[in-house]
mmCIF file of C-alpha atoms in Angstrom:
data_model
loop_
_atom_site.group_PDB
_atom_site.id
_atom_site.type_symbol
_atom_site.label_atom_id
_atom_site.label_comp_id
_atom_site.label_asym_id
_atom_site.label_seq_id
_atom_site.Cartn_x
_atom_site.Cartn_y
_atom_site.Cartn_z
ATOM 1 C CA UNK A 256 -7.806 9.926 -65.130
ATOM 2 C CA UNK A 257 -8.651 6.845 -66.288
ATOM 3 C CA UNK A 258 -12.329 5.215 -66.225
ATOM 4 C CA UNK A 259 -14.508 2.320 -67.429
ATOM 5 C CA UNK A 260 -17.445 4.847 -67.598
ATOM 6 C CA UNK A 261 -18.385 6.908 -70.437
ATOM 7 C CA UNK A 262 -19.530 10.082 -68.406
ATOM 8 C CA UNK A 263 -18.964 9.216 -64.808
ATOM 9 C CA UNK A 264 -20.488 11.512 -62.154
ATOM 10 C CA UNK A 265 -18.360 10.681 -59.009
ATOM 11 C CA UNK A 266 -17.504 12.898 -55.905
ATOM 12 C CA UNK A 267 -13.765 12.694 -55.061
ATOM 13 C CA UNK A 268 -12.471 11.911 -51.296
ATOM 14 C CA UNK A 269 -11.001 15.355 -50.331
ATOM 15 C CA UNK A 270 -8.326 13.799 -48.409
ATOM 16 C CA UNK A 271 -6.746 12.634 -51.379
ATOM 17 C CA UNK A 272 -7.320 16.104 -53.662
ATOM 18 C CA UNK A 273 -4.470 17.106 -55.718
ATOM 19 C CA UNK A 274 -4.031 19.885 -58.422
ATOM 20 C CA UNK A 275 -2.557 17.155 -60.919
ATOM 21 C CA UNK A 276 -4.349 13.608 -60.320
ATOM 22 C CA UNK A 277 -3.099 10.788 -62.077
ATOM 23 C CA UNK A 278 -4.889 7.499 -62.063
ATOM 24 C CA UNK A 279 -7.746 6.690 -59.835
ATOM 25 C CA UNK A 280 -10.004 3.376 -59.008
ATOM 26 C CA UNK A 281 -13.514 4.505 -59.078
ATOM 27 C CA UNK A 282 -16.149 2.477 -56.676
ATOM 28 C CA UNK A 283 -19.887 2.887 -56.951
ATOM 29 C CA UNK A 284 -20.510 3.703 -52.996
ATOM 30 C CA UNK A 285 -24.524 4.070 -53.435
ATOM 31 C CA UNK A 286 -25.711 1.407 -55.982
ATOM 32 C CA UNK A 287 -25.283 -1.937 -57.004
ATOM 33 C CA UNK A 288 -23.453 -2.999 -59.731
ATOM 34 C CA UNK A 289 -26.092 -3.896 -62.023
ATOM 35 C CA UNK A 290 -27.449 -0.015 -61.973
ATOM 36 C CA UNK A 291 -24.077 1.470 -63.115
ATOM 37 C CA UNK A 292 -25.786 2.460 -66.582
ATOM 38 C CA UNK A 293 -28.677 3.933 -64.741
ATOM 39 C CA UNK A 294 -29.912 7.236 -65.678
ATOM 40 C CA UNK A 295 -29.692 8.496 -62.215
ATOM 41 C CA UNK A 296 -26.534 10.092 -60.488
ATOM 42 C CA UNK A 297 -24.483 7.563 -58.807
ATOM 43 C CA UNK A 298 -22.028 8.839 -55.935
ATOM 44 C CA UNK A 299 -18.547 7.614 -56.144
ATOM 45 C CA UNK A 300 -15.016 7.497 -54.249
ATOM 46 C CA UNK A 301 -11.802 8.615 -55.873
ATOM 47 C CA UNK A 302 -8.897 6.169 -54.489
ATOM 48 C CA UNK A 303 -5.342 6.960 -55.702
ATOM 49 C CA UNK A 304 -3.893 3.688 -57.396
ATOM 50 C CA UNK A 305 -0.503 5.846 -58.196
ATOM 51 C CA UNK A 306 0.862 9.095 -57.409
ATOM 52 C CA UNK A 307 1.937 12.238 -58.450
ATOM 53 C CA UNK A 308 5.296 13.911 -56.955
ATOM 54 C CA UNK A 309 3.106 15.602 -54.406
ATOM 55 C CA UNK A 310 1.409 12.591 -53.154
ATOM 56 C CA UNK A 311 3.780 9.810 -53.618
ATOM 57 C CA UNK A 312 5.878 9.423 -50.548
ATOM 58 C CA UNK A 313 9.607 9.442 -50.437
ATOM 59 C CA UNK A 314 10.947 5.980 -51.358
ATOM 60 C CA UNK A 315 12.385 4.283 -48.017
ATOM 61 C CA UNK A 316 13.013 0.402 -47.995
ATOM 62 C CA UNK A 317 10.589 -1.437 -46.025
ATOM 63 C CA UNK A 318 8.968 1.551 -45.005
ATOM 64 C CA UNK A 319 5.858 3.726 -46.240
ATOM 65 C CA UNK A 320 5.507 7.320 -44.446
ATOM 66 C CA UNK A 321 2.272 7.794 -45.670
ATOM 67 C CA UNK A 322 -0.348 4.878 -44.459
ATOM 68 C CA UNK A 323 -2.815 5.648 -47.294
ATOM 69 C CA UNK A 324 -0.373 5.232 -50.061
ATOM 70 C CA UNK A 325 -0.362 1.665 -51.624
ATOM 71 C CA UNK A 326 2.940 0.819 -52.904
ATOM 72 C CA UNK A 327 2.861 -1.555 -55.684
ATOM 73 C CA UNK A 328 5.349 -4.242 -56.452
ATOM 74 C CA UNK A 329 4.609 -5.698 -60.286
ATOM 75 C CA UNK A 330 5.698 -9.274 -61.059
ATOM 76 C CA UNK A 331 4.450 -9.510 -64.554
ATOM 77 C CA UNK A 332 8.070 -10.035 -65.942
ATOM 78 C CA UNK A 333 8.693 -12.819 -63.203
ATOM 79 C CA UNK A 334 5.740 -14.373 -61.871
ATOM 80 C CA UNK A 335 3.656 -13.420 -65.054
ATOM 81 C CA UNK A 336 6.055 -15.517 -67.171
ATOM 82 C CA UNK A 337 5.436 -18.733 -65.666
ATOM 83 C CA UNK A 338 1.933 -18.771 -67.626
ATOM 84 C CA UNK A 339 1.686 -21.024 -70.421
ATOM 85 C CA UNK A 340 2.734 -19.341 -73.801
ATOM 86 C CA UNK A 341 3.966 -16.312 -72.120
ATOM 87 C CA UNK A 342 7.521 -16.548 -71.965
ATOM 88 C CA UNK A 343 9.458 -13.456 -73.188
ATOM 89 C CA UNK A 344 12.183 -12.464 -74.444
ATOM 90 C CA UNK A 345 14.791 -10.087 -73.556
ATOM 91 C CA UNK A 346 13.651 -7.286 -75.518
ATOM 92 C CA UNK A 347 9.966 -7.650 -74.938
ATOM 93 C CA UNK A 348 10.755 -7.597 -71.229
ATOM 94 C CA UNK A 349 12.616 -4.502 -71.507
ATOM 95 C CA UNK A 350 9.540 -2.855 -73.569
ATOM 96 C CA UNK A 351 7.025 -4.114 -70.779
ATOM 97 C CA UNK A 352 9.341 -2.589 -67.958
ATOM 98 C CA UNK A 353 9.348 0.781 -69.837
ATOM 99 C CA UNK A 354 5.345 0.655 -69.777
ATOM 100 C CA UNK A 355 5.350 -0.203 -66.289
ATOM 101 C CA UNK A 356 7.464 2.409 -65.204
ATOM 102 C CA UNK A 357 4.897 4.787 -67.354
ATOM 103 C CA UNK A 358 2.092 3.356 -65.399
ATOM 104 C CA UNK A 359 3.898 4.772 -62.332
ATOM 105 C CA UNK A 360 4.503 0.941 -60.656
ATOM 106 C CA UNK A 361 6.712 1.304 -57.637
ATOM 107 C CA UNK A 362 8.630 -1.857 -57.847
ATOM 108 C CA UNK A 363 9.293 -3.704 -60.841
ATOM 109 C CA UNK A 364 10.688 -7.468 -60.501
ATOM 110 C CA UNK A 365 12.235 -7.883 -63.386
ATOM 111 C CA UNK A 366 13.076 -11.597 -63.465
ATOM 112 C CA UNK A 367 15.109 -14.706 -61.645
ATOM 113 C CA UNK A 368 18.618 -13.566 -62.438
ATOM 114 C CA UNK A 369 19.787 -17.009 -61.637
ATOM 115 C CA UNK A 370 17.364 -19.017 -63.832
ATOM 116 C CA UNK A 371 19.143 -18.714 -67.261
ATOM 117 C CA UNK A 372 21.927 -16.209 -68.876
ATOM 118 C CA UNK A 373 19.009 -14.731 -70.715
ATOM 119 C CA UNK A 374 16.907 -13.848 -67.720
ATOM 120 C CA UNK A 375 19.975 -12.437 -66.035
ATOM 121 C CA UNK A 376 20.670 -10.407 -69.390
ATOM 122 C CA UNK A 377 17.077 -9.167 -69.237
ATOM 123 C CA UNK A 378 17.117 -8.047 -65.391
ATOM 124 C CA UNK A 379 20.557 -6.398 -66.191
ATOM 125 C CA UNK A 380 19.283 -4.295 -69.133
ATOM 126 C CA UNK A 381 15.790 -3.024 -67.053
ATOM 127 C CA UNK A 382 18.036 -2.067 -64.371
ATOM 128 C CA UNK A 383 20.485 -0.178 -66.939
ATOM 129 C CA UNK A 384 17.766 1.525 -68.670
ATOM 130 C CA UNK A 385 14.298 1.689 -66.548
ATOM 131 C CA UNK A 386 15.993 1.589 -63.108
ATOM 132 C CA UNK A 387 17.838 4.841 -64.219
ATOM 133 C CA UNK A 388 14.798 6.629 -66.269
ATOM 134 C CA UNK A 389 13.715 9.513 -63.961
ATOM 135 C CA UNK A 390 10.221 10.476 -64.935
ATOM 136 C CA UNK A 391 8.464 14.061 -64.911
ATOM 137 C CA UNK A 392 7.856 13.969 -61.253
ATOM 138 C CA UNK A 393 11.396 12.866 -60.252
ATOM 139 C CA UNK A 394 10.696 9.328 -59.580
ATOM 140 C CA UNK A 395 12.778 6.174 -60.707
ATOM 141 C CA UNK A 396 10.911 2.548 -60.350
ATOM 142 C CA UNK A 397 12.776 0.092 -57.960
ATOM 143 C CA UNK A 398 14.021 -2.825 -60.190
ATOM 144 C CA UNK A 399 13.863 -6.124 -58.076
ATOM 145 C CA UNK A 400 15.406 -9.321 -58.738
ATOM 146 C CA UNK A 401 14.284 -12.911 -57.300
ATOM 147 C CA UNK A 402 16.524 -15.378 -55.744
ATOM 148 C CA UNK A 403 16.524 -18.315 -53.666
ATOM 149 C CA UNK A 404 17.998 -18.453 -50.393
ATOM 150 C CA UNK A 405 21.306 -19.309 -51.658
ATOM 151 C CA UNK A 406 24.398 -17.554 -52.300
ATOM 152 C CA UNK A 407 24.640 -18.014 -56.105
ATOM 153 C CA UNK A 408 21.373 -16.635 -56.474
ATOM 154 C CA UNK A 409 21.654 -13.886 -54.307
ATOM 155 C CA UNK A 410 24.867 -12.950 -56.180
ATOM 156 C CA UNK A 411 23.559 -13.375 -59.633
ATOM 157 C CA UNK A 412 20.664 -11.249 -58.584
ATOM 158 C CA UNK A 413 22.735 -8.503 -57.128
ATOM 159 C CA UNK A 414 24.988 -8.543 -60.335
ATOM 160 C CA UNK A 415 22.066 -8.058 -62.502
ATOM 161 C CA UNK A 416 20.221 -5.241 -60.243
ATOM 162 C CA UNK A 417 23.258 -3.528 -59.097
ATOM 163 C CA UNK A 418 23.163 -0.949 -62.224
ATOM 164 C CA UNK A 419 19.755 0.425 -60.814
ATOM 165 C CA UNK A 420 19.405 3.641 -58.965
ATOM 166 C CA UNK A 421 17.331 1.708 -56.538
ATOM 167 C CA UNK A 422 18.148 -1.996 -56.599
ATOM 168 C CA UNK A 423 16.196 -4.740 -54.609
ATOM 169 C CA UNK A 424 16.840 -8.211 -54.083
ATOM 170 C CA UNK A 425 13.573 -10.321 -53.000
ATOM 171 C CA UNK A 426 15.261 -13.759 -51.644
ATOM 172 C CA UNK A 427 12.804 -16.577 -50.778
ATOM 173 C CA UNK A 428 12.757 -20.308 -49.080
ATOM 174 C CA UNK A 429 9.924 -22.619 -48.513
ATOM 175 C CA UNK A 430 8.123 -22.208 -45.243
ATOM 176 C CA UNK A 431 5.178 -24.491 -45.162
ATOM 177 C CA UNK A 432 5.537 -27.795 -42.945
ATOM 178 C CA UNK A 433 5.224 -30.144 -45.957
ATOM 179 C CA UNK A 434 8.121 -28.054 -47.797
ATOM 180 C CA UNK A 435 10.496 -28.065 -45.024
ATOM 181 C CA UNK A 436 10.089 -31.690 -43.895
ATOM 182 C CA UNK A 437 9.752 -33.099 -47.816
ATOM 183 C CA UNK A 438 11.562 -30.592 -50.191
ATOM 184 C CA UNK A 439 14.006 -28.784 -48.211
ATOM 185 C CA UNK A 440 14.573 -31.664 -45.413
ATOM 186 C CA UNK A 441 15.153 -28.980 -42.651
ATOM 187 C CA UNK A 442 13.567 -28.348 -39.425
ATOM 188 C CA UNK A 443 11.690 -24.862 -38.870
ATOM 189 C CA UNK A 444 14.859 -23.695 -37.005
ATOM 190 C CA UNK A 445 17.375 -24.303 -39.796
ATOM 191 C CA UNK A 446 14.915 -22.687 -42.097
ATOM 192 C CA UNK A 447 14.564 -19.469 -39.983
ATOM 193 C CA UNK A 448 18.720 -19.447 -39.662
ATOM 194 C CA UNK A 449 18.998 -19.765 -43.576
ATOM 195 C CA UNK A 450 16.695 -17.231 -44.212
ATOM 196 C CA UNK A 451 18.456 -14.902 -41.648
ATOM 197 C CA UNK A 452 21.828 -15.842 -43.036
ATOM 198 C CA UNK A 453 20.958 -15.008 -46.608
ATOM 199 C CA UNK A 454 19.557 -11.659 -45.835
ATOM 200 C CA UNK A 455 22.487 -10.767 -44.156
ATOM 201 C CA UNK A 456 24.640 -11.805 -47.153
ATOM 202 C CA UNK A 457 22.286 -9.903 -49.646
ATOM 203 C CA UNK A 458 23.300 -6.782 -47.491
ATOM 204 C CA UNK A 459 26.822 -7.414 -47.312
ATOM 205 C CA UNK A 460 26.941 -7.232 -51.126
ATOM 206 C CA UNK A 461 26.143 -3.729 -50.770
ATOM 207 C CA UNK A 462 22.196 -3.850 -51.410
ATOM 208 C CA UNK A 463 20.222 -1.653 -48.872
ATOM 209 C CA UNK A 464 17.144 -2.957 -50.131
ATOM 210 C CA UNK A 465 16.340 -6.623 -49.280
ATOM 211 C CA UNK A 466 13.011 -8.257 -49.170
ATOM 212 C CA UNK A 467 12.326 -11.545 -47.945
ATOM 213 C CA UNK A 468 9.582 -13.920 -49.157
ATOM 214 C CA UNK A 469 8.398 -17.076 -47.415
ATOM 215 C CA UNK A 470 7.223 -19.289 -50.173
ATOM 216 C CA UNK A 471 3.908 -21.362 -49.468
ATOM 217 C CA UNK A 472 3.563 -19.766 -46.296
ATOM 218 C CA UNK A 473 -0.453 -20.257 -46.120
#
């Protein structure tokens, strides 16, 4: 169990109880945040933020059998790398992916394979190693590659992630009015058709776990 408190006194939610707890998010349910160092005993609710073999539901693409479970999709190695000064080498990405797996992350987005040869190799290495490393609870993380809604990107993503036990392709296309009109120069119907056809193409390659993300959908 991890906590920011030196000696927290909390009441765990019984519905999440387990004989082998891992990590919890502790929320002060009765006192204002400014009183967390008070000498009075505070009441807390324990919430799972990752799971043991007993509480983590079986991984089924696009479905979570337990409504209480939160599946963590981590984009540190792809979206996080876009931050100024945060670019990583393939070796650094692999090292971080190992640590994400140790934390119990469900899905690791390794990168954007079509973006560069180095990113392709990084995602491939992560898929080969981290994507085949079964933890002590019998779980292996999903390894995901990002791809725009075009065949070249999707094929590159598949060639990189296919070595993992649980490969995933996350394909995206712009969906806001301004992007469809000025960037894609397509109608809403054309964009929807593109999304459908590219998801079908990803599945035709042998990838059973395909995610579609609408870019700039807000």
